[in-house]
Amino acid sequence: MGGLSIWHWLLLAVVAMLFLGKGRFSDFMGDAAKGIKSFKKGMAEDDEPQRPAPRLQAQQPIEPSAERDLRPMKDDRPA
Protein backbone atom coordinates (compact mmCIF):
# COMPACT_ATOMS: atom_id res chain seq x y z
CA MET A 1 0.00 0.00 0.00
CA GLY A 2 2.81 2.43 0.84
CA GLY A 3 4.72 2.03 -2.45
CA LEU A 4 3.79 3.00 -5.96
CA SER A 5 3.26 0.13 -8.38
CA ILE A 6 4.12 0.09 -12.07
CA TRP A 7 0.52 1.07 -12.88
CA HIS A 8 0.81 4.21 -10.81
CA TRP A 9 4.00 5.20 -12.65
CA LEU A 10 2.43 4.51 -16.04
CA LEU A 11 -0.64 6.57 -15.18
CA LEU A 12 1.60 9.40 -13.96
CA ALA A 13 3.59 9.25 -17.22
CA VAL A 14 0.40 9.40 -19.31
CA VAL A 15 -0.89 12.39 -17.36
CA ALA A 16 2.46 14.14 -17.74
CA MET A 17 2.41 13.48 -21.50
CA LEU A 18 -1.12 14.92 -21.72
CA PHE A 19 -0.16 18.07 -19.83
CA LEU A 20 3.19 18.64 -21.48
CA GLY A 21 2.46 17.19 -24.89
CA LYS A 22 4.74 14.80 -26.71
CA GLY A 23 6.72 17.54 -28.46
CA ARG A 24 7.30 19.60 -25.35
CA PHE A 25 8.40 16.59 -23.33
CA SER A 26 10.92 15.44 -25.95
CA ASP A 27 12.21 19.02 -26.34
CA PHE A 28 12.61 19.29 -22.60
CA MET A 29 14.52 16.01 -22.40
CA GLY A 30 16.71 17.03 -25.35
CA ASP A 31 17.55 20.34 -23.71
CA ALA A 32 18.37 18.57 -20.45
CA ALA A 33 20.66 16.15 -22.30
CA LYS A 34 22.43 19.04 -24.06
CA GLY A 35 22.94 20.76 -20.72
CA ILE A 36 24.44 17.66 -19.16
CA LYS A 37 26.68 17.11 -22.18
CA SER A 38 27.85 20.73 -22.06
CA PHE A 39 28.56 20.45 -18.34
CA LYS A 40 30.63 17.29 -18.83
CA LYS A 41 32.56 18.91 -21.67
CA GLY A 42 33.29 21.94 -19.52
CA MET A 43 34.53 19.76 -16.68
CA ALA A 44 36.77 17.73 -19.00
CA GLU A 45 38.49 20.71 -20.62
CA ASP A 46 41.78 21.72 -19.12
CA ASP A 47 41.61 25.24 -17.86
CA GLU A 48 44.31 27.65 -18.88
CA PRO A 49 46.98 27.97 -16.23
CA GLN A 50 46.16 30.85 -13.98
CA ARG A 51 48.55 33.74 -14.39
CA PRO A 52 49.35 35.63 -11.23
CA ALA A 53 47.70 38.99 -10.94
CA PRO A 54 49.98 41.87 -11.90
CA ARG A 55 51.63 43.37 -8.88
CA LEU A 56 51.14 46.95 -7.94
CA GLN A 57 54.07 49.19 -8.57
CA ALA A 58 56.39 49.34 -5.62
CA GLN A 59 55.64 52.34 -3.45
CA GLN A 60 58.33 54.58 -2.17
CA PRO A 61 58.99 54.19 1.54
CA ILE A 62 57.51 56.85 3.80
CA GLU A 63 60.02 59.53 4.64
CA PRO A 64 60.46 60.28 8.32
CA SER A 65 59.61 63.74 9.58
CA ALA A 66 62.39 66.30 9.34
CA GLU A 67 61.63 67.47 12.90
CA ARG A 68 63.72 65.69 15.46
CA ASP A 69 61.74 66.87 18.48
CA LEU A 70 58.99 64.56 19.60
CA ARG A 71 55.78 66.22 20.69
CA PRO A 72 52.84 64.58 22.40
CA MET A 73 49.75 64.20 20.34
CA LYS A 74 47.03 66.78 20.86
CA ASP A 75 43.86 65.52 22.44
CA ASP A 76 40.98 66.79 20.33
CA ARG A 77 38.21 65.07 22.29
CA PRO A 78 35.65 67.33 23.96
CA ALA A 79 36.22 67.78 27.67
PDB file of N, CA and C in Angstrom, residues 8-47:
ATOM      1  N   HIS A   8       0.816   2.824 -11.251  1.00  0.00           N
ATOM      2  CA  HIS A   8       0.813   4.214 -10.805  1.00  0.00           C
ATOM      3  C   HIS A   8       1.793   5.053 -11.638  1.00  0.00           C
ATOM      4  N   TRP A   9       2.987   4.491 -11.874  1.00  0.00           N
ATOM      5  CA  TRP A   9       4.000   5.201 -12.650  1.00  0.00           C
ATOM      6  C   TRP A   9       3.551   5.400 -14.096  1.00  0.00           C
ATOM      7  N   LEU A  10       2.919   4.390 -14.668  1.00  0.00           N
ATOM      8  CA  LEU A  10       2.432   4.511 -16.042  1.00  0.00           C
ATOM      9  C   LEU A  10       1.338   5.573 -16.137  1.00  0.00           C
ATOM     10  N   LEU A  11       0.426   5.570 -15.192  1.00  0.00           N
ATOM     11  CA  LEU A  11      -0.640   6.566 -15.181  1.00  0.00           C
ATOM     12  C   LEU A  11      -0.049   7.971 -15.017  1.00  0.00           C
ATOM     13  N   LEU A  12       0.939   8.115 -14.159  1.00  0.00           N
ATOM     14  CA  LEU A  12       1.604   9.401 -13.960  1.00  0.00           C
ATOM     15  C   LEU A  12       2.300   9.851 -15.246  1.00  0.00           C
ATOM     16  N   ALA A  13       2.921   8.929 -15.965  1.00  0.00           N
ATOM     17  CA  ALA A  13       3.589   9.254 -17.222  1.00  0.00           C
ATOM     18  C   ALA A  13       2.575   9.701 -18.273  1.00  0.00           C
ATOM     19  N   VAL A  14       1.433   9.025 -18.343  1.00  0.00           N
ATOM     20  CA  VAL A  14       0.400   9.398 -19.314  1.00  0.00           C
ATOM     21  C   VAL A  14      -0.139  10.786 -19.002  1.00  0.00           C
ATOM     22  N   VAL A  15      -0.388  11.074 -17.749  1.00  0.00           N
ATOM     23  CA  VAL A  15      -0.892  12.394 -17.364  1.00  0.00           C
ATOM     24  C   VAL A  15       0.145  13.468 -17.690  1.00  0.00           C
ATOM     25  N   ALA A  16       1.403  13.169 -17.426  1.00  0.00           N
ATOM     26  CA  ALA A  16       2.461  14.138 -17.741  1.00  0.00           C
ATOM     27  C   ALA A  16       2.538  14.381 -19.243  1.00  0.00           C
ATOM     28  N   MET A  17       2.380  13.320 -20.039  1.00  0.00           N
ATOM     29  CA  MET A  17       2.409  13.476 -21.499  1.00  0.00           C
ATOM     30  C   MET A  17       1.213  14.311 -21.966  1.00  0.00           C
ATOM     31  N   LEU A  18       0.059  14.145 -21.330  1.00  0.00           N
ATOM     32  CA  LEU A  18      -1.116  14.916 -21.719  1.00  0.00           C
ATOM     33  C   LEU A  18      -0.928  16.398 -21.394  1.00  0.00           C
ATOM     34  N   PHE A  19      -0.364  16.686 -20.228  1.00  0.00           N
ATOM     35  CA  PHE A  19      -0.159  18.074 -19.834  1.00  0.00           C
ATOM     36  C   PHE A  19       0.940  18.739 -20.648  1.00  0.00           C
ATOM     37  N   LEU A  20       2.041  18.043 -20.804  1.00  0.00           N
ATOM     38  CA  LEU A  20       3.188  18.643 -21.475  1.00  0.00           C
ATOM     39  C   LEU A  20       3.118  18.484 -22.990  1.00  0.00           C
ATOM     40  N   GLY A  21       2.475  17.461 -23.451  1.00  0.00           N
ATOM     41  CA  GLY A  21       2.458  17.195 -24.885  1.00  0.00           C
ATOM     42  C   GLY A  21       3.716  16.431 -25.279  1.00  0.00           C
ATOM     43  N   LYS A  22       3.608  15.643 -26.312  1.00  0.00           N
ATOM     44  CA  LYS A  22       4.740  14.801 -26.715  1.00  0.00           C
ATOM     45  C   LYS A  22       5.913  15.654 -27.179  1.00  0.00           C
ATOM     46  N   GLY A  23       5.646  16.688 -27.944  1.00  0.00           N
ATOM     47  CA  GLY A  23       6.725  17.535 -28.457  1.00  0.00           C
ATOM     48  C   GLY A  23       7.448  18.295 -27.367  1.00  0.00           C
ATOM     49  N   ARG A  24       6.688  18.837 -26.439  1.00  0.00           N
ATOM     50  CA  ARG A  24       7.298  19.597 -25.350  1.00  0.00           C
ATOM     51  C   ARG A  24       8.156  18.700 -24.467  1.00  0.00           C
ATOM     52  N   PHE A  25       7.663  17.505 -24.205  1.00  0.00           N
ATOM     53  CA  PHE A  25       8.401  16.594 -23.332  1.00  0.00           C
ATOM     54  C   PHE A  25       9.720  16.189 -23.985  1.00  0.00           C
ATOM     55  N   SER A  26       9.684  15.850 -25.275  1.00  0.00           N
ATOM     56  CA  SER A  26      10.922  15.443 -25.950  1.00  0.00           C
ATOM     57  C   SER A  26      11.879  16.630 -26.075  1.00  0.00           C
ATOM     58  N   ASP A  27      11.349  17.835 -26.298  1.00  0.00           N
ATOM     59  CA  ASP A  27      12.206  19.017 -26.345  1.00  0.00           C
ATOM     60  C   ASP A  27      12.870  19.260 -24.992  1.00  0.00           C
ATOM     61  N   PHE A  28      12.079  19.101 -23.947  1.00  0.00           N
ATOM     62  CA  PHE A  28      12.614  19.288 -22.597  1.00  0.00           C
ATOM     63  C   PHE A  28      13.727  18.288 -22.306  1.00  0.00           C
ATOM     64  N   MET A  29      13.508  17.033 -22.658  1.00  0.00           N
ATOM     65  CA  MET A  29      14.524  16.007 -22.397  1.00  0.00           C
ATOM     66  C   MET A  29      15.769  16.248 -23.262  1.00  0.00           C
ATOM     67  N   GLY A  30      15.568  16.722 -24.493  1.00  0.00           N
ATOM     68  CA  GLY A  30      16.711  17.032 -25.352  1.00  0.00           C
ATOM     69  C   GLY A  30      17.534  18.182 -24.796  1.00  0.00           C
ATOM     70  N   ASP A  31      16.848  19.208 -24.303  1.00  0.00           N
ATOM     71  CA  ASP A  31      17.549  20.341 -23.706  1.00  0.00           C
ATOM     72  C   ASP A  31      18.302  19.923 -22.452  1.00  0.00           C
ATOM     73  N   ALA A  32      17.697  19.047 -21.661  1.00  0.00           N
ATOM     74  CA  ALA A  32      18.370  18.568 -20.450  1.00  0.00           C
ATOM     75  C   ALA A  32      19.613  17.766 -20.833  1.00  0.00           C
ATOM     76  N   ALA A  33      19.514  16.943 -21.876  1.00  0.00           N
ATOM     77  CA  ALA A  33      20.663  16.149 -22.305  1.00  0.00           C
ATOM     78  C   ALA A  33      21.778  17.052 -22.828  1.00  0.00           C
ATOM     79  N   LYS A  34      21.419  18.108 -23.565  1.00  0.00           N
ATOM     80  CA  LYS A  34      22.431  19.043 -24.058  1.00  0.00           C
ATOM     81  C   LYS A  34      23.125  19.750 -22.900  1.00  0.00           C
ATOM     82  N   GLY A  35      22.348  20.102 -21.883  1.00  0.00           N
ATOM     83  CA  GLY A  35      22.941  20.761 -20.720  1.00  0.00           C
ATOM     84  C   GLY A  35      23.917  19.860 -19.990  1.00  0.00           C
ATOM     85  N   ILE A  36      23.554  18.603 -19.833  1.00  0.00           N
ATOM     86  CA  ILE A  36      24.444  17.655 -19.158  1.00  0.00           C
ATOM     87  C   ILE A  36      25.700  17.442 -19.983  1.00  0.00           C
ATOM     88  N   LYS A  37      25.535  17.317 -21.293  1.00  0.00           N
ATOM     89  CA  LYS A  37      26.683  17.112 -22.176  1.00  0.00           C
ATOM     90  C   LYS A  37      27.617  18.321 -22.121  1.00  0.00           C
ATOM     91  N   SER A  38      27.048  19.511 -22.135  1.00  0.00           N
ATOM     92  CA  SER A  38      27.847  20.733 -22.060  1.00  0.00           C
ATOM     93  C   SER A  38      28.589  20.813 -20.730  1.00  0.00           C
ATOM     94  N   PHE A  39      27.919  20.430 -19.664  1.00  0.00           N
ATOM     95  CA  PHE A  39      28.557  20.446 -18.342  1.00  0.00           C
ATOM     96  C   PHE A  39      29.731  19.479 -18.289  1.00  0.00           C
ATOM     97  N   LYS A  40      29.548  18.273 -18.815  1.00  0.00           N
ATOM     98  CA  LYS A  40      30.628  17.290 -18.832  1.00  0.00           C
ATOM     99  C   LYS A  40      31.801  17.778 -19.670  1.00  0.00           C
ATOM    100  N   LYS A  41      31.500  18.398 -20.810  1.00  0.00           N
ATOM    101  CA  LYS A  41      32.562  18.914 -21.675  1.00  0.00           C
ATOM    102  C   LYS A  41      33.343  20.008 -20.953  1.00  0.00           C
ATOM    103  N   GLY A  42      32.631  20.871 -20.266  1.00  0.00           N
ATOM    104  CA  GLY A  42      33.293  21.939 -19.524  1.00  0.00           C
ATOM    105  C   GLY A  42      34.170  21.410 -18.399  1.00  0.00           C
ATOM    106  N   MET A  43      33.735  20.344 -17.762  1.00  0.00           N
ATOM    107  CA  MET A  43      34.533  19.759 -16.678  1.00  0.00           C
ATOM    108  C   MET A  43      35.762  19.043 -17.222  1.00  0.00           C
ATOM    109  N   ALA A  44      35.663  18.495 -18.431  1.00  0.00           N
ATOM    110  CA  ALA A  44      36.768  17.728 -18.998  1.00  0.00           C
ATOM    111  C   ALA A  44      37.854  18.620 -19.578  1.00  0.00           C
ATOM    112  N   GLU A  45      37.501  19.821 -20.015  1.00  0.00           N
ATOM    113  CA  GLU A  45      38.489  20.707 -20.615  1.00  0.00           C
ATOM    114  C   GLU A  45      39.490  21.167 -19.571  1.00  0.00           C
ATOM    115  N   ASP A  46      40.746  21.210 -20.011  1.00  0.00           N
ATOM    116  CA  ASP A  46      41.782  21.717 -19.115  1.00  0.00           C
ATOM    117  C   ASP A  46      41.709  23.227 -19.127  1.00  0.00           C
ATOM    118  N   ASP A  47      41.643  23.794 -17.967  1.00  0.00           N
ATOM    119  CA  ASP A  47      41.610  25.241 -17.863  1.00  0.00           C
ATOM    120  C   ASP A  47      42.997  25.787 -18.147  1.00  0.00           C
TER     121      ASP A  47
END
